[in-house]
């Protein structure tokens, strides 16, 4: 946006610099992620993996975003604690299939919030029902990493979803791009006509794939 217009042309990538590879969880790591733990944001990590969500998108989920077999991605919670409906890319505002595993986790989390009398619309809220916090989420992830030897960051769960769904399902590459908000099209307009067919099928395929990985020995 030319905020540093006077410095244009002076920044460069050093010769020989290599971009870090994106870390993904292996099947054994995925199985560990579904083991019980006394971590407030563990359900959020599981849903991020099952639905390919960014951390900000997961924290931005409200009860009204849960449809019949789908999630509506409408907003995000930024790293500095703001609610943003201007998501990372123009395709990030989308509808994603909701595998049965993810639906059960979300319903359980909503019940937890109701039983605690939070009166909150946020699904993955803070300890008192307030909007969730990325910094706290990262602290919980680091604790999980230390205890269970799981690699990566919370964002690695999204990379893992893409890797698993790309390599272990028969979903088309274009469909996967759409599910994670990378496709160049009007997602809501497209899915309005396919939600009862293609999304349900995708949810079933994704659910069966992650059930197998979760139960791997």
mmCIF file with all atom_site columns, C-alpha atoms in Angstrom:
data_model
loop_
_atom_site.group_PDB
_atom_site.id
_atom_site.type_symbol
_atom_site.label_atom_id
_atom_site.label_alt_id
_atom_site.label_comp_id
_atom_site.label_asym_id
_atom_site.label_entity_id
_atom_site.label_seq_id
_atom_site.pdbx_PDB_ins_code
_atom_site.Cartn_x
_atom_site.Cartn_y
_atom_site.Cartn_z
_atom_site.occupancy
_atom_site.B_iso_or_equiv
_atom_site.pdbx_formal_charge
_atom_site.auth_seq_id
_atom_site.auth_comp_id
_atom_site.auth_asym_id
_atom_site.auth_atom_id
_atom_site.pdbx_PDB_model_num
ATOM 1   C CA . UNK A 1 1   ? 0.000   0.000   0.000  1.00 0.00 ? 1   UNK A CA 1
ATOM 2   C CA . UNK A 1 2   ? 3.045   2.280   -0.411 1.00 0.00 ? 2   UNK A CA 1
ATOM 3   C CA . UNK A 1 3   ? 3.299   3.046   3.306  1.00 0.00 ? 3   UNK A CA 1
ATOM 4   C CA . UNK A 1 4   ? 7.082   2.846   2.850  1.00 0.00 ? 4   UNK A CA 1
ATOM 5   C CA . UNK A 1 5   ? 7.154   4.542   -0.520 1.00 0.00 ? 5   UNK A CA 1
ATOM 6   C CA . UNK A 1 6   ? 10.505  6.228   0.159  1.00 0.00 ? 6   UNK A CA 1
ATOM 7   C CA . UNK A 1 7   ? 12.094  2.808   0.669  1.00 0.00 ? 7   UNK A CA 1
ATOM 8   C CA . UNK A 1 8   ? 10.688  1.153   -2.444 1.00 0.00 ? 8   UNK A CA 1
ATOM 9   C CA . UNK A 1 9   ? 13.219  -0.971  -4.235 1.00 0.00 ? 9   UNK A CA 1
ATOM 10  C CA . UNK A 1 10  ? 15.607  -1.292  -1.276 1.00 0.00 ? 10  UNK A CA 1
ATOM 11  C CA . UNK A 1 11  ? 14.208  -4.524  0.169  1.00 0.00 ? 11  UNK A CA 1
ATOM 12  C CA . UNK A 1 12  ? 15.245  -7.845  -1.317 1.00 0.00 ? 12  UNK A CA 1
ATOM 13  C CA . UNK A 1 13  ? 15.445  -11.555 -0.548 1.00 0.00 ? 13  UNK A CA 1
ATOM 14  C CA . UNK A 1 14  ? 19.070  -12.602 0.012  1.00 0.00 ? 14  UNK A CA 1
ATOM 15  C CA . UNK A 1 15  ? 20.546  -14.957 -2.544 1.00 0.00 ? 15  UNK A CA 1
ATOM 16  C CA . UNK A 1 16  ? 20.312  -18.553 -1.445 1.00 0.00 ? 16  UNK A CA 1
ATOM 17  C CA . UNK A 1 17  ? 17.456  -17.870 0.949  1.00 0.00 ? 17  UNK A CA 1
ATOM 18  C CA . UNK A 1 18  ? 15.044  -20.794 1.179  1.00 0.00 ? 18  UNK A CA 1
ATOM 19  C CA . UNK A 1 19  ? 11.434  -20.641 2.258  1.00 0.00 ? 19  UNK A CA 1
ATOM 20  C CA . UNK A 1 20  ? 10.613  -22.852 5.247  1.00 0.00 ? 20  UNK A CA 1
ATOM 21  C CA . UNK A 1 21  ? 8.532   -25.913 4.463  1.00 0.00 ? 21  UNK A CA 1
ATOM 22  C CA . UNK A 1 22  ? 5.042   -25.857 5.921  1.00 0.00 ? 22  UNK A CA 1
ATOM 23  C CA . UNK A 1 23  ? 4.788   -28.321 8.780  1.00 0.00 ? 23  UNK A CA 1
ATOM 24  C CA . UNK A 1 24  ? 1.992   -30.872 8.785  1.00 0.00 ? 24  UNK A CA 1
ATOM 25  C CA . UNK A 1 25  ? 0.935   -33.421 11.371 1.00 0.00 ? 25  UNK A CA 1
ATOM 26  C CA . UNK A 1 26  ? 1.583   -37.070 10.636 1.00 0.00 ? 26  UNK A CA 1
ATOM 27  C CA . UNK A 1 27  ? -1.073  -39.765 11.299 1.00 0.00 ? 27  UNK A CA 1
ATOM 28  C CA . UNK A 1 28  ? 0.401   -40.535 14.729 1.00 0.00 ? 28  UNK A CA 1
ATOM 29  C CA . UNK A 1 29  ? 0.203   -36.832 15.629 1.00 0.00 ? 29  UNK A CA 1
ATOM 30  C CA . UNK A 1 30  ? -3.431  -36.667 14.510 1.00 0.00 ? 30  UNK A CA 1
ATOM 31  C CA . UNK A 1 31  ? -4.308  -39.592 16.765 1.00 0.00 ? 31  UNK A CA 1
ATOM 32  C CA . UNK A 1 32  ? -2.642  -37.758 19.686 1.00 0.00 ? 32  UNK A CA 1
ATOM 33  C CA . UNK A 1 33  ? -4.698  -34.646 18.965 1.00 0.00 ? 33  UNK A CA 1
ATOM 34  C CA . UNK A 1 34  ? -7.904  -36.552 19.692 1.00 0.00 ? 34  UNK A CA 1
ATOM 35  C CA . UNK A 1 35  ? -6.777  -37.889 23.057 1.00 0.00 ? 35  UNK A CA 1
ATOM 36  C CA . UNK A 1 36  ? -8.449  -36.174 26.051 1.00 0.00 ? 36  UNK A CA 1
ATOM 37  C CA . UNK A 1 37  ? -6.601  -33.235 27.595 1.00 0.00 ? 37  UNK A CA 1
ATOM 38  C CA . UNK A 1 38  ? -7.407  -30.521 30.098 1.00 0.00 ? 38  UNK A CA 1
ATOM 39  C CA . UNK A 1 39  ? -6.901  -27.769 27.535 1.00 0.00 ? 39  UNK A CA 1
ATOM 40  C CA . UNK A 1 40  ? -9.592  -25.165 26.919 1.00 0.00 ? 40  UNK A CA 1
ATOM 41  C CA . UNK A 1 41  ? -8.790  -24.803 23.234 1.00 0.00 ? 41  UNK A CA 1
ATOM 42  C CA . UNK A 1 42  ? -8.324  -28.501 22.420 1.00 0.00 ? 42  UNK A CA 1
ATOM 43  C CA . UNK A 1 43  ? -11.807 -28.663 20.793 1.00 0.00 ? 43  UNK A CA 1
ATOM 44  C CA . UNK A 1 44  ? -10.860 -25.663 18.646 1.00 0.00 ? 44  UNK A CA 1
ATOM 45  C CA . UNK A 1 45  ? -7.690  -27.415 17.447 1.00 0.00 ? 45  UNK A CA 1
ATOM 46  C CA . UNK A 1 46  ? -9.692  -30.497 16.519 1.00 0.00 ? 46  UNK A CA 1
ATOM 47  C CA . UNK A 1 47  ? -12.254 -28.498 14.528 1.00 0.00 ? 47  UNK A CA 1
ATOM 48  C CA . UNK A 1 48  ? -9.502  -26.530 12.767 1.00 0.00 ? 48  UNK A CA 1
ATOM 49  C CA . UNK A 1 49  ? -8.009  -29.833 11.630 1.00 0.00 ? 49  UNK A CA 1
ATOM 50  C CA . UNK A 1 50  ? -11.324 -31.350 10.557 1.00 0.00 ? 50  UNK A CA 1
ATOM 51  C CA . UNK A 1 51  ? -12.533 -28.282 8.650  1.00 0.00 ? 51  UNK A CA 1
ATOM 52  C CA . UNK A 1 52  ? -9.292  -26.671 7.417  1.00 0.00 ? 52  UNK A CA 1
ATOM 53  C CA . UNK A 1 53  ? -9.900  -23.418 9.282  1.00 0.00 ? 53  UNK A CA 1
ATOM 54  C CA . UNK A 1 54  ? -7.460  -20.644 10.038 1.00 0.00 ? 54  UNK A CA 1
ATOM 55  C CA . UNK A 1 55  ? -7.064  -19.894 13.785 1.00 0.00 ? 55  UNK A CA 1
ATOM 56  C CA . UNK A 1 56  ? -8.786  -16.524 13.314 1.00 0.00 ? 56  UNK A CA 1
ATOM 57  C CA . UNK A 1 57  ? -11.719 -18.161 11.513 1.00 0.00 ? 57  UNK A CA 1
ATOM 58  C CA . UNK A 1 58  ? -12.150 -20.772 14.217 1.00 0.00 ? 58  UNK A CA 1
ATOM 59  C CA . UNK A 1 59  ? -12.209 -18.175 16.992 1.00 0.00 ? 59  UNK A CA 1
ATOM 60  C CA . UNK A 1 60  ? -14.684 -16.156 14.923 1.00 0.00 ? 60  UNK A CA 1
ATOM 61  C CA . UNK A 1 61  ? -17.302 -18.927 14.861 1.00 0.00 ? 61  UNK A CA 1
ATOM 62  C CA . UNK A 1 62  ? -20.619 -18.173 16.525 1.00 0.00 ? 62  UNK A CA 1
ATOM 63  C CA . UNK A 1 63  ? -23.562 -20.486 17.179 1.00 0.00 ? 63  UNK A CA 1
ATOM 64  C CA . UNK A 1 64  ? -25.486 -18.936 14.277 1.00 0.00 ? 64  UNK A CA 1
ATOM 65  C CA . UNK A 1 65  ? -22.706 -20.031 11.903 1.00 0.00 ? 65  UNK A CA 1
ATOM 66  C CA . UNK A 1 66  ? -23.552 -23.713 12.357 1.00 0.00 ? 66  UNK A CA 1
ATOM 67  C CA . UNK A 1 67  ? -25.952 -24.969 9.700  1.00 0.00 ? 67  UNK A CA 1
ATOM 68  C CA . UNK A 1 68  ? -27.218 -28.383 8.741  1.00 0.00 ? 68  UNK A CA 1
ATOM 69  C CA . UNK A 1 69  ? -23.991 -30.188 7.928  1.00 0.00 ? 69  UNK A CA 1
ATOM 70  C CA . UNK A 1 70  ? -22.102 -26.971 7.168  1.00 0.00 ? 70  UNK A CA 1
ATOM 71  C CA . UNK A 1 71  ? -20.205 -24.096 8.756  1.00 0.00 ? 71  UNK A CA 1
ATOM 72  C CA . UNK A 1 72  ? -20.558 -20.525 7.531  1.00 0.00 ? 72  UNK A CA 1
ATOM 73  C CA . UNK A 1 73  ? -17.227 -18.700 7.720  1.00 0.00 ? 73  UNK A CA 1
ATOM 74  C CA . UNK A 1 74  ? -18.244 -15.064 8.137  1.00 0.00 ? 74  UNK A CA 1
ATOM 75  C CA . UNK A 1 75  ? -15.644 -13.395 10.371 1.00 0.00 ? 75  UNK A CA 1
ATOM 76  C CA . UNK A 1 76  ? -12.290 -13.775 12.078 1.00 0.00 ? 76  UNK A CA 1
ATOM 77  C CA . UNK A 1 77  ? -10.695 -12.719 15.345 1.00 0.00 ? 77  UNK A CA 1
ATOM 78  C CA . UNK A 1 78  ? -7.413  -10.981 14.577 1.00 0.00 ? 78  UNK A CA 1
ATOM 79  C CA . UNK A 1 79  ? -4.190  -11.501 16.471 1.00 0.00 ? 79  UNK A CA 1
ATOM 80  C CA . UNK A 1 80  ? -4.645  -8.151  18.211 1.00 0.00 ? 80  UNK A CA 1
ATOM 81  C CA . UNK A 1 81  ? -8.160  -9.051  19.372 1.00 0.00 ? 81  UNK A CA 1
ATOM 82  C CA . UNK A 1 82  ? -10.392 -7.349  16.826 1.00 0.00 ? 82  UNK A CA 1
ATOM 83  C CA . UNK A 1 83  ? -13.380 -8.823  15.025 1.00 0.00 ? 83  UNK A CA 1
ATOM 84  C CA . UNK A 1 84  ? -12.850 -8.679  11.292 1.00 0.00 ? 84  UNK A CA 1
ATOM 85  C CA . UNK A 1 85  ? -15.338 -9.482  8.567  1.00 0.00 ? 85  UNK A CA 1
ATOM 86  C CA . UNK A 1 86  ? -12.674 -8.518  6.040  1.00 0.00 ? 86  UNK A CA 1
ATOM 87  C CA . UNK A 1 87  ? -11.091 -11.975 5.984  1.00 0.00 ? 87  UNK A CA 1
ATOM 88  C CA . UNK A 1 88  ? -7.648  -12.885 4.675  1.00 0.00 ? 88  UNK A CA 1
ATOM 89  C CA . UNK A 1 89  ? -8.662  -13.326 1.034  1.00 0.00 ? 89  UNK A CA 1
ATOM 90  C CA . UNK A 1 90  ? -11.746 -12.400 -0.960 1.00 0.00 ? 90  UNK A CA 1
ATOM 91  C CA . UNK A 1 91  ? -12.704 -16.095 -1.008 1.00 0.00 ? 91  UNK A CA 1
ATOM 92  C CA . UNK A 1 92  ? -12.260 -16.694 2.722  1.00 0.00 ? 92  UNK A CA 1
ATOM 93  C CA . UNK A 1 93  ? -15.920 -15.871 3.393  1.00 0.00 ? 93  UNK A CA 1
ATOM 94  C CA . UNK A 1 94  ? -17.368 -19.248 2.503  1.00 0.00 ? 94  UNK A CA 1
ATOM 95  C CA . UNK A 1 95  ? -19.338 -22.357 3.423  1.00 0.00 ? 95  UNK A CA 1
ATOM 96  C CA . UNK A 1 96  ? -17.442 -25.503 4.460  1.00 0.00 ? 96  UNK A CA 1
ATOM 97  C CA . UNK A 1 97  ? -18.709 -29.057 4.984  1.00 0.00 ? 97  UNK A CA 1
ATOM 98  C CA . UNK A 1 98  ? -19.109 -30.091 8.613  1.00 0.00 ? 98  UNK A CA 1
ATOM 99  C CA . UNK A 1 99  ? -17.929 -33.669 9.235  1.00 0.00 ? 99  UNK A CA 1
ATOM 100 C CA . UNK A 1 100 ? -19.824 -35.574 11.930 1.00 0.00 ? 100 UNK A CA 1
ATOM 101 C CA . UNK A 1 101 ? -16.705 -35.578 14.126 1.00 0.00 ? 101 UNK A CA 1
ATOM 102 C CA . UNK A 1 102 ? -16.500 -31.790 13.972 1.00 0.00 ? 102 UNK A CA 1
ATOM 103 C CA . UNK A 1 103 ? -20.230 -31.394 14.529 1.00 0.00 ? 103 UNK A CA 1
ATOM 104 C CA . UNK A 1 104 ? -20.054 -33.504 17.697 1.00 0.00 ? 104 UNK A CA 1
ATOM 105 C CA . UNK A 1 105 ? -17.125 -31.439 19.004 1.00 0.00 ? 105 UNK A CA 1
ATOM 106 C CA . UNK A 1 106 ? -18.917 -28.171 18.295 1.00 0.00 ? 106 UNK A CA 1
ATOM 107 C CA . UNK A 1 107 ? -22.140 -29.362 19.960 1.00 0.00 ? 107 UNK A CA 1
ATOM 108 C CA . UNK A 1 108 ? -20.178 -30.517 23.010 1.00 0.00 ? 108 UNK A CA 1
ATOM 109 C CA . UNK A 1 109 ? -18.386 -27.167 23.222 1.00 0.00 ? 109 UNK A CA 1
ATOM 110 C CA . UNK A 1 110 ? -21.643 -25.218 22.969 1.00 0.00 ? 110 UNK A CA 1
ATOM 111 C CA . UNK A 1 111 ? -23.077 -27.406 25.754 1.00 0.00 ? 111 UNK A CA 1
ATOM 112 C CA . UNK A 1 112 ? -20.004 -26.655 27.870 1.00 0.00 ? 112 UNK A CA 1
ATOM 113 C CA . UNK A 1 113 ? -20.599 -22.942 27.432 1.00 0.00 ? 113 UNK A CA 1
ATOM 114 C CA . UNK A 1 114 ? -24.310 -23.246 28.224 1.00 0.00 ? 114 UNK A CA 1
ATOM 115 C CA . UNK A 1 115 ? -23.656 -25.330 31.343 1.00 0.00 ? 115 UNK A CA 1
ATOM 116 C CA . UNK A 1 116 ? -21.203 -22.662 32.508 1.00 0.00 ? 116 UNK A CA 1
ATOM 117 C CA . UNK A 1 117 ? -23.945 -20.021 32.087 1.00 0.00 ? 117 UNK A CA 1
ATOM 118 C CA . UNK A 1 118 ? -21.729 -17.942 29.810 1.00 0.00 ? 118 UNK A CA 1
ATOM 119 C CA . UNK A 1 119 ? -24.602 -16.651 27.691 1.00 0.00 ? 119 UNK A CA 1
ATOM 120 C CA . UNK A 1 120 ? -22.177 -16.273 24.788 1.00 0.00 ? 120 UNK A CA 1
ATOM 121 C CA . UNK A 1 121 ? -22.586 -16.540 21.015 1.00 0.00 ? 121 UNK A CA 1
ATOM 122 C CA . UNK A 1 122 ? -18.903 -17.437 20.593 1.00 0.00 ? 122 UNK A CA 1
ATOM 123 C CA . UNK A 1 123 ? -18.357 -21.183 20.207 1.00 0.00 ? 123 UNK A CA 1
ATOM 124 C CA . UNK A 1 124 ? -14.653 -21.230 21.074 1.00 0.00 ? 124 UNK A CA 1
ATOM 125 C CA . UNK A 1 125 ? -14.834 -18.467 23.640 1.00 0.00 ? 125 UNK A CA 1
ATOM 126 C CA . UNK A 1 126 ? -12.485 -17.475 26.443 1.00 0.00 ? 126 UNK A CA 1
ATOM 127 C CA . UNK A 1 127 ? -12.689 -18.762 30.003 1.00 0.00 ? 127 UNK A CA 1
ATOM 128 C CA . UNK A 1 128 ? -15.602 -16.475 30.898 1.00 0.00 ? 128 UNK A CA 1
ATOM 129 C CA . UNK A 1 129 ? -17.494 -16.548 27.616 1.00 0.00 ? 129 UNK A CA 1
ATOM 130 C CA . UNK A 1 130 ? -15.693 -13.603 26.069 1.00 0.00 ? 130 UNK A CA 1
ATOM 131 C CA . UNK A 1 131 ? -14.313 -13.613 22.533 1.00 0.00 ? 131 UNK A CA 1
ATOM 132 C CA . UNK A 1 132 ? -11.447 -16.082 22.146 1.00 0.00 ? 132 UNK A CA 1
ATOM 133 C CA . UNK A 1 133 ? -7.816  -15.055 22.066 1.00 0.00 ? 133 UNK A CA 1
ATOM 134 C CA . UNK A 1 134 ? -5.119  -16.190 19.641 1.00 0.00 ? 134 UNK A CA 1
ATOM 135 C CA . UNK A 1 135 ? -2.343  -15.671 22.167 1.00 0.00 ? 135 UNK A CA 1
ATOM 136 C CA . UNK A 1 136 ? -4.003  -17.998 24.676 1.00 0.00 ? 136 UNK A CA 1
ATOM 137 C CA . UNK A 1 137 ? -4.646  -20.475 21.881 1.00 0.00 ? 137 UNK A CA 1
ATOM 138 C CA . UNK A 1 138 ? -0.933  -20.508 21.015 1.00 0.00 ? 138 UNK A CA 1
ATOM 139 C CA . UNK A 1 139 ? -0.011  -21.092 24.682 1.00 0.00 ? 139 UNK A CA 1
ATOM 140 C CA . UNK A 1 140 ? -2.313  -24.101 24.784 1.00 0.00 ? 140 UNK A CA 1
ATOM 141 C CA . UNK A 1 141 ? -0.829  -25.396 21.545 1.00 0.00 ? 141 UNK A CA 1
ATOM 142 C CA . UNK A 1 142 ? 2.716   -25.076 22.886 1.00 0.00 ? 142 UNK A CA 1
ATOM 143 C CA . UNK A 1 143 ? 1.711   -27.013 25.990 1.00 0.00 ? 143 UNK A CA 1
ATOM 144 C CA . UNK A 1 144 ? 0.225   -29.732 23.790 1.00 0.00 ? 144 UNK A CA 1
ATOM 145 C CA . UNK A 1 145 ? 3.402   -29.809 21.693 1.00 0.00 ? 145 UNK A CA 1
ATOM 146 C CA . UNK A 1 146 ? 5.540   -30.249 24.783 1.00 0.00 ? 146 UNK A CA 1
ATOM 147 C CA . UNK A 1 147 ? 3.365   -32.947 26.323 1.00 0.00 ? 147 UNK A CA 1
ATOM 148 C CA . UNK A 1 148 ? 2.719   -34.989 23.186 1.00 0.00 ? 148 UNK A CA 1
ATOM 149 C CA . UNK A 1 149 ? 5.532   -34.144 20.791 1.00 0.00 ? 149 UNK A CA 1
ATOM 150 C CA . UNK A 1 150 ? 3.223   -32.697 18.135 1.00 0.00 ? 150 UNK A CA 1
ATOM 151 C CA . UNK A 1 151 ? 4.967   -30.464 15.556 1.00 0.00 ? 151 UNK A CA 1
ATOM 152 C CA . UNK A 1 152 ? 4.038   -27.135 14.045 1.00 0.00 ? 152 UNK A CA 1
ATOM 153 C CA . UNK A 1 153 ? 1.738   -24.311 15.061 1.00 0.00 ? 153 UNK A CA 1
ATOM 154 C CA . UNK A 1 154 ? -2.060  -23.929 15.206 1.00 0.00 ? 154 UNK A CA 1
ATOM 155 C CA . UNK A 1 155 ? -1.898  -22.888 11.545 1.00 0.00 ? 155 UNK A CA 1
ATOM 156 C CA . UNK A 1 156 ? -0.272  -26.254 10.770 1.00 0.00 ? 156 UNK A CA 1
ATOM 157 C CA . UNK A 1 157 ? -3.681  -27.848 11.365 1.00 0.00 ? 157 UNK A CA 1
ATOM 158 C CA . UNK A 1 158 ? -4.981  -26.085 8.254  1.00 0.00 ? 158 UNK A CA 1
ATOM 159 C CA . UNK A 1 159 ? -1.949  -27.215 6.256  1.00 0.00 ? 159 UNK A CA 1
ATOM 160 C CA . UNK A 1 160 ? -2.519  -30.765 7.536  1.00 0.00 ? 160 UNK A CA 1
ATOM 161 C CA . UNK A 1 161 ? -6.159  -30.686 6.441  1.00 0.00 ? 161 UNK A CA 1
ATOM 162 C CA . UNK A 1 162 ? -5.161  -29.643 2.929  1.00 0.00 ? 162 UNK A CA 1
ATOM 163 C CA . UNK A 1 163 ? -2.421  -32.284 2.791  1.00 0.00 ? 163 UNK A CA 1
ATOM 164 C CA . UNK A 1 164 ? -4.635  -35.108 4.076  1.00 0.00 ? 164 UNK A CA 1
ATOM 165 C CA . UNK A 1 165 ? -7.660  -34.269 1.970  1.00 0.00 ? 165 UNK A CA 1
ATOM 166 C CA . UNK A 1 166 ? -5.481  -33.819 -1.128 1.00 0.00 ? 166 UNK A CA 1
ATOM 167 C CA . UNK A 1 167 ? -3.624  -37.110 -0.732 1.00 0.00 ? 167 UNK A CA 1
ATOM 168 C CA . UNK A 1 168 ? -6.164  -39.443 0.873  1.00 0.00 ? 168 UNK A CA 1
ATOM 169 C CA . UNK A 1 169 ? -9.514  -38.530 -0.670 1.00 0.00 ? 169 UNK A CA 1
ATOM 170 C CA . UNK A 1 170 ? -10.843 -38.338 -4.198 1.00 0.00 ? 170 UNK A CA 1
ATOM 171 C CA . UNK A 1 171 ? -12.007 -34.742 -3.874 1.00 0.00 ? 171 UNK A CA 1
ATOM 172 C CA . UNK A 1 172 ? -10.962 -32.629 -6.842 1.00 0.00 ? 172 UNK A CA 1
ATOM 173 C CA . UNK A 1 173 ? -8.219  -30.057 -6.395 1.00 0.00 ? 173 UNK A CA 1
ATOM 174 C CA . UNK A 1 174 ? -10.612 -27.266 -7.295 1.00 0.00 ? 174 UNK A CA 1
ATOM 175 C CA . UNK A 1 175 ? -13.092 -28.448 -4.674 1.00 0.00 ? 175 UNK A CA 1
ATOM 176 C CA . UNK A 1 176 ? -10.406 -28.461 -1.991 1.00 0.00 ? 176 UNK A CA 1
ATOM 177 C CA . UNK A 1 177 ? -9.338  -24.933 -2.940 1.00 0.00 ? 177 UNK A CA 1
ATOM 178 C CA . UNK A 1 178 ? -12.934 -23.850 -2.538 1.00 0.00 ? 178 UNK A CA 1
ATOM 179 C CA . UNK A 1 179 ? -13.309 -25.521 0.854  1.00 0.00 ? 179 UNK A CA 1
ATOM 180 C CA . UNK A 1 180 ? -10.305 -23.683 2.300  1.00 0.00 ? 180 UNK A CA 1
ATOM 181 C CA . UNK A 1 181 ? -11.091 -20.353 0.653  1.00 0.00 ? 181 UNK A CA 1
ATOM 182 C CA . UNK A 1 182 ? -8.506  -20.345 -2.116 1.00 0.00 ? 182 UNK A CA 1
ATOM 183 C CA . UNK A 1 183 ? -10.771 -20.563 -5.160 1.00 0.00 ? 183 UNK A CA 1
ATOM 184 C CA . UNK A 1 184 ? -11.387 -17.510 -7.361 1.00 0.00 ? 184 UNK A CA 1
ATOM 185 C CA . UNK A 1 185 ? -15.167 -17.424 -7.326 1.00 0.00 ? 185 UNK A CA 1
ATOM 186 C CA . UNK A 1 186 ? -18.261 -16.369 -5.346 1.00 0.00 ? 186 UNK A CA 1
ATOM 187 C CA . UNK A 1 187 ? -18.345 -19.172 -2.773 1.00 0.00 ? 187 UNK A CA 1
ATOM 188 C CA . UNK A 1 188 ? -21.722 -18.345 -1.253 1.00 0.00 ? 188 UNK A CA 1
ATOM 189 C CA . UNK A 1 189 ? -23.293 -17.988 -4.682 1.00 0.00 ? 189 UNK A CA 1
ATOM 190 C CA . UNK A 1 190 ? -21.874 -21.307 -5.847 1.00 0.00 ? 190 UNK A CA 1
ATOM 191 C CA . UNK A 1 191 ? -22.643 -23.325 -2.731 1.00 0.00 ? 191 UNK A CA 1
ATOM 192 C CA . UNK A 1 192 ? -26.211 -22.037 -2.558 1.00 0.00 ? 192 UNK A CA 1
ATOM 193 C CA . UNK A 1 193 ? -26.975 -24.553 -5.304 1.00 0.00 ? 193 UNK A CA 1
ATOM 194 C CA . UNK A 1 194 ? -24.711 -27.446 -4.236 1.00 0.00 ? 194 UNK A CA 1
ATOM 195 C CA . UNK A 1 195 ? -25.020 -27.469 -0.455 1.00 0.00 ? 195 UNK A CA 1
ATOM 196 C CA . UNK A 1 196 ? -27.438 -30.404 -0.333 1.00 0.00 ? 196 UNK A CA 1
ATOM 197 C CA . UNK A 1 197 ? -25.290 -32.567 -2.564 1.00 0.00 ? 197 UNK A CA 1
ATOM 198 C CA . UNK A 1 198 ? -21.607 -31.899 -3.000 1.00 0.00 ? 198 UNK A CA 1
ATOM 199 C CA . UNK A 1 199 ? -20.966 -30.498 0.483  1.00 0.00 ? 199 UNK A CA 1
ATOM 200 C CA . UNK A 1 200 ? -22.689 -33.412 2.193  1.00 0.00 ? 200 UNK A CA 1
ATOM 201 C CA . UNK A 1 201 ? -20.634 -35.864 0.138  1.00 0.00 ? 201 UNK A CA 1
ATOM 202 C CA . UNK A 1 202 ? -17.425 -33.969 0.922  1.00 0.00 ? 202 UNK A CA 1
ATOM 203 C CA . UNK A 1 203 ? -18.270 -33.938 4.628  1.00 0.00 ? 203 UNK A CA 1
ATOM 204 C CA . UNK A 1 204 ? -18.776 -37.698 4.617  1.00 0.00 ? 204 UNK A CA 1
ATOM 205 C CA . UNK A 1 205 ? -15.502 -38.367 2.798  1.00 0.00 ? 205 UNK A CA 1
ATOM 206 C CA . UNK A 1 206 ? -13.554 -36.041 5.118  1.00 0.00 ? 206 UNK A CA 1
ATOM 207 C CA . UNK A 1 207 ? -15.176 -37.537 8.208  1.00 0.00 ? 207 UNK A CA 1
ATOM 208 C CA . UNK A 1 208 ? -14.329 -41.122 7.258  1.00 0.00 ? 208 UNK A CA 1
ATOM 209 C CA . UNK A 1 209 ? -10.735 -40.137 6.448  1.00 0.00 ? 209 UNK A CA 1
ATOM 210 C CA . UNK A 1 210 ? -10.129 -38.453 9.800  1.00 0.00 ? 210 UNK A CA 1
ATOM 211 C CA . UNK A 1 211 ? -11.965 -41.178 11.738 1.00 0.00 ? 211 UNK A CA 1
ATOM 212 C CA . UNK A 1 212 ? -9.467  -43.652 10.325 1.00 0.00 ? 212 UNK A CA 1
ATOM 213 C CA . UNK A 1 213 ? -6.521  -41.412 11.235 1.00 0.00 ? 213 UNK A CA 1
ATOM 214 C CA . UNK A 1 214 ? -7.897  -40.684 14.699 1.00 0.00 ? 214 UNK A CA 1
ATOM 215 C CA . UNK A 1 215 ? -8.230  -44.380 15.466 1.00 0.00 ? 215 UNK A CA 1
ATOM 216 C CA . UNK A 1 216 ? -4.827  -45.334 14.026 1.00 0.00 ? 216 UNK A CA 1
ATOM 217 C CA . UNK A 1 217 ? -2.630  -47.369 16.361 1.00 0.00 ? 217 UNK A CA 1
#
